[in-house]
Short mmCIF file of C-alpha atoms in Angstrom, two decimals:
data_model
loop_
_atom_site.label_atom_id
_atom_site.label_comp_id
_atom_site.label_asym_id
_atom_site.label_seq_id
_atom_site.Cartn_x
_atom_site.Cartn_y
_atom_site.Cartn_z
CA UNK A 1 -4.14 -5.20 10.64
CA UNK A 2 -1.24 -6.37 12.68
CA UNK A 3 0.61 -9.52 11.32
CA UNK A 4 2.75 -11.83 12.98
CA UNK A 5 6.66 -12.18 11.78
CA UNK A 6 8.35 -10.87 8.64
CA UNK A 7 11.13 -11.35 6.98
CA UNK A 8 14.08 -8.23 6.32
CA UNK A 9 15.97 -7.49 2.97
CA UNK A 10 18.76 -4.75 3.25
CA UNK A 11 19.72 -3.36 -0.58
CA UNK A 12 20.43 0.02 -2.02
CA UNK A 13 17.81 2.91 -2.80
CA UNK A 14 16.95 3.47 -5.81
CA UNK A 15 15.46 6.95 -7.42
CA UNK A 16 12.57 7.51 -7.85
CA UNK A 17 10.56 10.75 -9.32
CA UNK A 18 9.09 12.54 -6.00
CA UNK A 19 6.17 14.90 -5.86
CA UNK A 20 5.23 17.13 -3.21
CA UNK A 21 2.19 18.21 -1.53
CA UNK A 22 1.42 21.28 -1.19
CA UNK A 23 -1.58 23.36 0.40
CA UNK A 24 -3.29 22.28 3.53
CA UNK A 25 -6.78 23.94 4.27
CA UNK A 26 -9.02 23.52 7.14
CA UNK A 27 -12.67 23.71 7.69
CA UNK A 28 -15.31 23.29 9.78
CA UNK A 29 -18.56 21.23 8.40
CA UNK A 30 -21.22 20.17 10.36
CA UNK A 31 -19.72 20.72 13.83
CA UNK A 32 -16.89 18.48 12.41
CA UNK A 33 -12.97 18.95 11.80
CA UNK A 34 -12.16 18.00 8.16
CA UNK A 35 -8.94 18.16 6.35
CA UNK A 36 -9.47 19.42 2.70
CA UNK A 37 -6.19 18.62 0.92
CA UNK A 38 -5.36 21.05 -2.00
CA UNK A 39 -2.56 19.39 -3.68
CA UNK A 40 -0.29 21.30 -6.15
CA UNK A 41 2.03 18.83 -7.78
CA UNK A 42 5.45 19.75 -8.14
CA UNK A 43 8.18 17.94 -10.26
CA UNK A 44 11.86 17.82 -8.22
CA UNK A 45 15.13 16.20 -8.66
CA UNK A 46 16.45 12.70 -8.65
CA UNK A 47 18.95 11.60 -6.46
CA UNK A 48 20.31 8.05 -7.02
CA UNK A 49 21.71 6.03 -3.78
CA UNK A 50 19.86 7.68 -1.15
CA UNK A 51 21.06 8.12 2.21
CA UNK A 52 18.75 8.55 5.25
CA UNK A 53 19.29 8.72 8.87
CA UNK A 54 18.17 5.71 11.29
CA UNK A 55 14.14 5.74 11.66
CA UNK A 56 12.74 7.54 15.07
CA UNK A 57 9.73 6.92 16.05
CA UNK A 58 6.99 9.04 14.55
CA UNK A 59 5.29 11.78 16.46
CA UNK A 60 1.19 11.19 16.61
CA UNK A 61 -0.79 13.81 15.04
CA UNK A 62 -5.03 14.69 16.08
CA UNK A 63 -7.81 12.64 14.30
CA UNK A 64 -7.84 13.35 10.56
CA UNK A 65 -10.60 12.99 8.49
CA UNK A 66 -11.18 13.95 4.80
CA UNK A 67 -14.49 15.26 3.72
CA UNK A 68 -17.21 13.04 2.74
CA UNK A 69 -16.78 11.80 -1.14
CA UNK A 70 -20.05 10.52 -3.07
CA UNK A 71 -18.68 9.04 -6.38
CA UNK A 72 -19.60 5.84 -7.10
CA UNK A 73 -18.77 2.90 -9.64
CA UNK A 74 -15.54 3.53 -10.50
CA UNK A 75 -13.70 1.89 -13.33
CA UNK A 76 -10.11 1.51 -13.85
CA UNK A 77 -8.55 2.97 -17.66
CA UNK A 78 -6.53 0.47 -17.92
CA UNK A 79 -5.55 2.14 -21.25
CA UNK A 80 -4.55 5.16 -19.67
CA UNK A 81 -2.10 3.51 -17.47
CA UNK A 82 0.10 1.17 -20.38
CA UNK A 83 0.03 4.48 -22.16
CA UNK A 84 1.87 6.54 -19.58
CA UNK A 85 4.13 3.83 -19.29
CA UNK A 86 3.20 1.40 -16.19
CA UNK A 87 3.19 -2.02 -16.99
CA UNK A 88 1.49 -4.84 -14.90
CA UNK A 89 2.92 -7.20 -12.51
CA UNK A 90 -0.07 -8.53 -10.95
CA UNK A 91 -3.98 -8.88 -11.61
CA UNK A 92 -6.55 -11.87 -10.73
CA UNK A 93 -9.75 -11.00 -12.08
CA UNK A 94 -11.95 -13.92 -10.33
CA UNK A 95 -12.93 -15.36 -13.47
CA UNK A 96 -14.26 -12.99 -15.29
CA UNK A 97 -16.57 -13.82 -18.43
CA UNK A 98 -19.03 -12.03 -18.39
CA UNK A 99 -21.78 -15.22 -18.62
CA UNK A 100 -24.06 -15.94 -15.45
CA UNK A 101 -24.06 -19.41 -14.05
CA UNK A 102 -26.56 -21.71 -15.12
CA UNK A 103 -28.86 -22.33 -11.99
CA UNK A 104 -26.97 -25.20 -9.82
CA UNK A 105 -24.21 -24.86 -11.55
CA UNK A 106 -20.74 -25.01 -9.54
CA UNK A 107 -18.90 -21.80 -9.00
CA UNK A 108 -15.48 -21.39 -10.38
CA UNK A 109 -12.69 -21.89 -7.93
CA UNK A 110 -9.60 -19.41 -6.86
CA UNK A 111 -6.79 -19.60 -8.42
CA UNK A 112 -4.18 -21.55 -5.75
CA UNK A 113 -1.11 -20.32 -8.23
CA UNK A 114 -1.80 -16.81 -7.48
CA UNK A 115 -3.25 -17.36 -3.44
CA UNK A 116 -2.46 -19.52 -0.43
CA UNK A 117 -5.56 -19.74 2.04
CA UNK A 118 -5.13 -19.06 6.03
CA UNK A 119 -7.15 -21.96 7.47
CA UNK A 120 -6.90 -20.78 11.37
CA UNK A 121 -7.58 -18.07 13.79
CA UNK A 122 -6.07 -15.12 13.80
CA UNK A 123 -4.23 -12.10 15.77
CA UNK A 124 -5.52 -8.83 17.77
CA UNK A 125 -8.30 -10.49 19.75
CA UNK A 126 -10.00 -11.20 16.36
CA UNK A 127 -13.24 -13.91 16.94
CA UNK A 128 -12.98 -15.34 13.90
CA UNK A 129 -11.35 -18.60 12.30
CA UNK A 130 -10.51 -18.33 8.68
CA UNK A 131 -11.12 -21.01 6.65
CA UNK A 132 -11.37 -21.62 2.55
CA UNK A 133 -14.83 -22.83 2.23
CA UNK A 134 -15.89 -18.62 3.35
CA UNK A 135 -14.19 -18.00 -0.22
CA UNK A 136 -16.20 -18.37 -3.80
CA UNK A 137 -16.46 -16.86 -7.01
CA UNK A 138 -19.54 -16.39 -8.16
CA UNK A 139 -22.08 -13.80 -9.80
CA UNK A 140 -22.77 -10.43 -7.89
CA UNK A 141 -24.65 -8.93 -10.02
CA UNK A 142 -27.60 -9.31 -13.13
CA UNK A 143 -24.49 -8.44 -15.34
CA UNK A 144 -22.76 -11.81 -15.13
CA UNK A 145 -19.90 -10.70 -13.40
CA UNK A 146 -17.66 -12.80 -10.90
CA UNK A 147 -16.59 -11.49 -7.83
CA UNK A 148 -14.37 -12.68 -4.98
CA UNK A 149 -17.05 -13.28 -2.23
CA UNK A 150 -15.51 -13.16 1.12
CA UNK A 151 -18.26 -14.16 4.05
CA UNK A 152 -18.25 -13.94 7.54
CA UNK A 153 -21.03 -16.27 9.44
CA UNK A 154 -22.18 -17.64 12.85
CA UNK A 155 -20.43 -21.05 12.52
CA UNK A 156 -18.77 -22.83 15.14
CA UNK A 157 -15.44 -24.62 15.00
CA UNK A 158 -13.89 -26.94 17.63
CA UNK A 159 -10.49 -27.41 18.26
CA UNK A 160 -9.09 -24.79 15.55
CA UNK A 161 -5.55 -23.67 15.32
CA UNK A 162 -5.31 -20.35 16.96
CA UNK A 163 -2.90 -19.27 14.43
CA UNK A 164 -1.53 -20.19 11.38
CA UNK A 165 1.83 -20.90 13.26
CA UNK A 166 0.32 -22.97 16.45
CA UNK A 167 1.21 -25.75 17.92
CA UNK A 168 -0.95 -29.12 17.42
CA UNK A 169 -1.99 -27.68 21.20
CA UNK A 170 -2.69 -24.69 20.54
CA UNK A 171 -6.41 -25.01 19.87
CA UNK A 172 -9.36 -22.53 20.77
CA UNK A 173 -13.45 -23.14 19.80
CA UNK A 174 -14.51 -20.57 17.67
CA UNK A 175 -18.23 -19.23 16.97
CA UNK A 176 -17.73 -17.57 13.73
CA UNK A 177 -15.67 -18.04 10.16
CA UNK A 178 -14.77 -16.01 7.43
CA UNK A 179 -11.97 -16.28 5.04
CA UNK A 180 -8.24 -14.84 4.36
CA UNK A 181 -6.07 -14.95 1.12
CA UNK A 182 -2.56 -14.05 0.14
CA UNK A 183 -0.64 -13.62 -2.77
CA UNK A 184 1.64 -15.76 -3.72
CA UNK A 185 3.36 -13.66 -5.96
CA UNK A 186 5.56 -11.11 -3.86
CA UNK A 187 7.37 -7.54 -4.90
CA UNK A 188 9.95 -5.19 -3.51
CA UNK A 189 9.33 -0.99 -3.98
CA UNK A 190 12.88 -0.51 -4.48
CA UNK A 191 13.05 -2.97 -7.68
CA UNK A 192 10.94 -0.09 -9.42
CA UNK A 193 10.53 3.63 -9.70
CA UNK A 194 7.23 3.15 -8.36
CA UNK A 195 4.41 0.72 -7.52
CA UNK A 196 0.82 1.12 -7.73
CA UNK A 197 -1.46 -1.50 -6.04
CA UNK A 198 -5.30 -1.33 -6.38
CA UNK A 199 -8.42 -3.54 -5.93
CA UNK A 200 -11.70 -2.69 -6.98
CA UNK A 201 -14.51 -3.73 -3.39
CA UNK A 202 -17.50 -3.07 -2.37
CA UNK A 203 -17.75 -3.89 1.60
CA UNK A 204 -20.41 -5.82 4.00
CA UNK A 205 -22.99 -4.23 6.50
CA UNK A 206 -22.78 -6.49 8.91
CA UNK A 207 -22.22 -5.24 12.56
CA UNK A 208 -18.97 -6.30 13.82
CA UNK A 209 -17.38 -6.61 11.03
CA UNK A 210 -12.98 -5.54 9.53
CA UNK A 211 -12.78 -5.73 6.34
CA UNK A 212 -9.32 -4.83 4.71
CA UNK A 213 -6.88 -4.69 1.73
CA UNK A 214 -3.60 -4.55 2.76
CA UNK A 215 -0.04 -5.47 2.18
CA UNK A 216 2.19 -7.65 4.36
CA UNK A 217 5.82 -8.25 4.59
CA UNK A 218 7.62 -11.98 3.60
CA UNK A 219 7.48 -14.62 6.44
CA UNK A 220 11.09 -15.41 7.72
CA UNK A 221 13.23 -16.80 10.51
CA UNK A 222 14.38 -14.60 13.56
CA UNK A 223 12.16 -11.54 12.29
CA UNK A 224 8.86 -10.38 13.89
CA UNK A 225 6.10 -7.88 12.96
CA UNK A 226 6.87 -4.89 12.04
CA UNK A 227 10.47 -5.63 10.86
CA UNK A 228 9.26 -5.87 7.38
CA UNK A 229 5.99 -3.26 7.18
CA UNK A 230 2.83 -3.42 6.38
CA UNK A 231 1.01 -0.90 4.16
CA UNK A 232 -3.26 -0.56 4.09
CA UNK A 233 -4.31 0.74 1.81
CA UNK A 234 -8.22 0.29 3.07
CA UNK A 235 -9.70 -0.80 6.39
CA UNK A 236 -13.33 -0.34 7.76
CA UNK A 237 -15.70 -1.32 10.22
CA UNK A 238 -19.50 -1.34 12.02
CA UNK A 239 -18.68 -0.89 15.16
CA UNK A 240 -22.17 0.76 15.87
CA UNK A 241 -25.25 -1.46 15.34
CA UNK A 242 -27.78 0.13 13.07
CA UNK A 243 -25.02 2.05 10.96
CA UNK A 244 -23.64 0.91 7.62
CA UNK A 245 -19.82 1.99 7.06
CA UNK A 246 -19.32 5.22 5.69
CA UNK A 247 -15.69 5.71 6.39
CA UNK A 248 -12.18 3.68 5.86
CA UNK A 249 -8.70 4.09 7.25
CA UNK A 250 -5.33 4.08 5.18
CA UNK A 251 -2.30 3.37 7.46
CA UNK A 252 1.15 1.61 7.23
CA UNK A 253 3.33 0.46 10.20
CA UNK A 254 7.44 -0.07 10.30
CA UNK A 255 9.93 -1.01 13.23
CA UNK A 256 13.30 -2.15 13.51
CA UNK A 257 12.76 -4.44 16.15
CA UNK A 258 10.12 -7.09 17.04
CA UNK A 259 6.99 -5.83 18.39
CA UNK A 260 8.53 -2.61 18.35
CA UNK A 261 6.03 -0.17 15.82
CA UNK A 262 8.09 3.04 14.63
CA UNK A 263 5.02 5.27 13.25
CA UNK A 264 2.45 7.00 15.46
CA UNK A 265 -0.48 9.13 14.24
CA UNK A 266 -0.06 7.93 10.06
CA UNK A 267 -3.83 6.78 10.14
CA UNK A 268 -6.27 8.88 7.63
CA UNK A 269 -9.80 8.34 7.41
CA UNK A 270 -11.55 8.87 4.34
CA UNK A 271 -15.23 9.60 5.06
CA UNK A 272 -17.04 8.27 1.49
CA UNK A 273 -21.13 8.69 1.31
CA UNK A 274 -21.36 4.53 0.17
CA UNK A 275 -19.18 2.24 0.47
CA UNK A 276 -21.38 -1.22 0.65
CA UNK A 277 -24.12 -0.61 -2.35
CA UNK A 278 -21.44 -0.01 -5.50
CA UNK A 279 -17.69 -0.84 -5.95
CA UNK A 280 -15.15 1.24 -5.61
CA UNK A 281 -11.76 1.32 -6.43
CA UNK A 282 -9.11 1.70 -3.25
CA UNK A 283 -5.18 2.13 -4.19
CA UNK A 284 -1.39 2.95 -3.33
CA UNK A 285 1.07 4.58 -4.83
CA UNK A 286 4.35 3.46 -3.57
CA UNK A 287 7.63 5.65 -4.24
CA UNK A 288 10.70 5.75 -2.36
CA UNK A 289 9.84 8.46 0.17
CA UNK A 290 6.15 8.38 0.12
CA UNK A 291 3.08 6.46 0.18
CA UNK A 292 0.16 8.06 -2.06
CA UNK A 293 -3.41 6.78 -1.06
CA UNK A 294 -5.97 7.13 -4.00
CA UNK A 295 -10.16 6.14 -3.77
CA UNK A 296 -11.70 6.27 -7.00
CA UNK A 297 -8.95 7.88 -8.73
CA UNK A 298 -8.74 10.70 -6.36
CA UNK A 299 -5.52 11.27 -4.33
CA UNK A 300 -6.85 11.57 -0.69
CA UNK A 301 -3.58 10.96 1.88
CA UNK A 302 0.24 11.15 1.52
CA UNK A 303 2.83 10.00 3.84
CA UNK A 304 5.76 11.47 2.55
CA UNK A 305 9.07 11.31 4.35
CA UNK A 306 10.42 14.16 6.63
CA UNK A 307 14.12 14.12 7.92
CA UNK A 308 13.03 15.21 11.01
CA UNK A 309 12.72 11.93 13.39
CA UNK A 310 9.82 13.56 15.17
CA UNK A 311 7.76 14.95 12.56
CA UNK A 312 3.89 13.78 12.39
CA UNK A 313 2.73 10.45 11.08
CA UNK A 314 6.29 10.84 8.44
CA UNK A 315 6.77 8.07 5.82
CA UNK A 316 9.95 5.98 6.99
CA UNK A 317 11.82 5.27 3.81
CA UNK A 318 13.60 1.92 4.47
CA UNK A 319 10.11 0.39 4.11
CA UNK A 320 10.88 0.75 0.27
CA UNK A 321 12.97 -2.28 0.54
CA UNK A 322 10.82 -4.86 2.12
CA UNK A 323 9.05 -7.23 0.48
CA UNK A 324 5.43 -7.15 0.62
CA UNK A 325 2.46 -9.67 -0.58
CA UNK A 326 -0.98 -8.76 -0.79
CA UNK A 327 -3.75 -9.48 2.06
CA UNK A 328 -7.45 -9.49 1.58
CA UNK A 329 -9.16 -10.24 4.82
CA UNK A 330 -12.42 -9.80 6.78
CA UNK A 331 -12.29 -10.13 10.79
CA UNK A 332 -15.13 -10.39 12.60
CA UNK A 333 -14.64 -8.23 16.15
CA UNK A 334 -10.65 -7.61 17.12
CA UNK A 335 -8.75 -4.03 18.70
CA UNK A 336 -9.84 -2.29 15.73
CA UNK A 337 -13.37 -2.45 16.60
CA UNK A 338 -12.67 -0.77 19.93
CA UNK A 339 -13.70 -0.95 22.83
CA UNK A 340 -17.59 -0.39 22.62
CA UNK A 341 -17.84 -3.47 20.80
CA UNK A 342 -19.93 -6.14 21.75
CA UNK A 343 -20.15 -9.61 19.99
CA UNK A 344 -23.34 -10.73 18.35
CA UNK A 345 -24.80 -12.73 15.32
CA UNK A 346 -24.39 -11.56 11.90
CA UNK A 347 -27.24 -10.71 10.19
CA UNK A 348 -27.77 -13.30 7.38
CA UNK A 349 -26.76 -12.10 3.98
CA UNK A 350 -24.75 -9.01 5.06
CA UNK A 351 -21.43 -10.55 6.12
CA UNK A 352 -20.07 -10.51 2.38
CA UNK A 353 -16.57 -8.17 1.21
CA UNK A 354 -17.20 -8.91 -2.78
CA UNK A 355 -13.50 -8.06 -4.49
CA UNK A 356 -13.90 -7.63 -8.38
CA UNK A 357 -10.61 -7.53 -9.08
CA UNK A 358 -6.82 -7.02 -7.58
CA UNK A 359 -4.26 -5.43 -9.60
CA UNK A 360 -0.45 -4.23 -9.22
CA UNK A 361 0.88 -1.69 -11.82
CA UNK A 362 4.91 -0.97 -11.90
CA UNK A 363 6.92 1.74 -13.47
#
């Protein structure tokens, strides 16, 4: 996802435990390149007040793909988590109560103290216009539980802001709607040791659809996208009709200047055997010099940070100091979908990102 303009905060480092990675095997499966990641975890000193060189723009590296994981159904120990010492700053849990909804009975509503809605089109040749009435709570499943329903749909829309930031001329007709929240609640990395974000998802089938949980910098004047970052921690699409997804990318993106992206080649796919039929939980871990990308509790990707200016897809540290809020979002066509996309309708009932829960864990 690429944003529009961010804010910038300039403030010490602060230390943070890092852990390396260690072990990088290669094989061939299936006439197909996959990365299998070994990691040995290794404890190493502190260092308090950092000091890194200015940020060069990272080298790309070739396609990388992890192999195919089937778990499924994941649940977070939330137990686990206060016992090792993280504490949370963060969680909306749609409602949760565990009763169904009487038939006709109204759904619950979000929470506006903890989201703000984007009611307008959007950025990267995206088709569709966001709009609150695309997001309910409601039951997903025979177990009572409510979910975060984000749905895409043929719908047209005349005369709708192009952006969230147009003018009262800036107007476009759209022929499709979904919906976009963030959080209103906003953190820094380098207030902590380290920050773990998660949501728990289970994505749509439709064709044409981007559906992604990601972070995004603070709005503010005279700064632009990527000043301030941007972290995802899951995006996915159907770019092929006939195929369900079966794969989603981690990335983050950093620049000094407007318009002007630092990192090259930091995109990691995760091939995963179902994504759209059970929920599963997608997660950062954000430290000082790295960013740690979990799926179901497995550590899949690290972008650690590398001195050297041209080293591939490196983690730039002075991200760490820029505050982020959280994104959930589903596009309907855009660059991500690539070039062999072609627009069409969406089949009924498939256009639907449910989110279970969103959660952000500090230590």
């Amino acid at each position: 996802m690429k944003p529009h303009s961010l804010i910038n905060y300039n403030r010490n480092h602060g230390f943070s435990m890092v852990e390396t990675a260690k072990q990088l095997t290669y094989f061939l499966a299936d006439k197909r390149l996959y990365l299998a990641v070994v990691f040995c975890l290794l404890s190493v000193g502190c260092t308090q007040n950092k000091e890194f060189p200015e940020p060069g723009t990272t080298k790309a590296i070739p396609h990388r793909i992890a192999p195919v994981i089937t778990k499924c159904g994941s649940v977070l120990d939330e137990a686990s988590l206060i016992n090792k010492g993280w504490n949370i700053l963060f969680e909306d849990n749609f409602g949760k109560g565990g009763i169904l909804l009487p038939p006709g009975a109204p759904n619950p509503t979000l929470d506006e103290t903890k989201w703000t809605y984007w009611t307008s089109g959007a950025y990267n040749n995206e088709l569709q216009y966001y709009q609150p009435a695309n997001l309910t709570l409601g039951n997903s499943d025979v177990a009572g539980n409510l979910d975060l329903m984000i749905t895409a749909k043929e719908e047209h829309i005349e005369d709708g802001a192009i952006s969230p930031y147009a003018g009262p001329t800036e107007v476009g007709d759209f022929e499709y709607t979904s919906g976009r929240i963030e959080s209103i609640q906003t953190f820094r990395g380098s207030d902590y040791n380290k920050v773990r974000i998660y949501a728990r998802i289970k994505l749509p089938t439709a064709y044409g659809l981007w559906p992604a949980f990601w972070t995004l910098g603070v709005d503010g004047p005279n700064e632009q996208w990527p000043q301030n970052g941007e972290i995802d921690i899951m995006e996915s699409k159907v770019d092929v009709l006939g195929n369900v997804p079966t794969e989603y990318q981690t990335n983050y993106f950093y620049g000094t200047s407007p318009g002007n992206n630092l990192v090259s080649g930091a995109e990691f796919e995760v091939g995963v055997a179902d994504l759209t039929s059970c929920y599963h939980i997608f997660m950062v871990e954000w430290r000082e010099e790295e960013l740690k990308y979990y799926f179901d509790e497995l550590l899949i990707d690290t972008k650690t940070y590398d001195p050297d200016p041209l080293s591939s897809g490196h983690y730039i540290p002075e991200l760490w100091d820029k505050e982020q809020r959280i994104v959930l979002s589903l596009a309907y066509g855009g660059d991500f979908l690539g070039n062999n996309f072609v627009p069409g309708a969406i089949a009924a009932g498939t256009g639907t990102m449910y989110v279970d829960w969103v959660k952000v864990f500090v230590k």
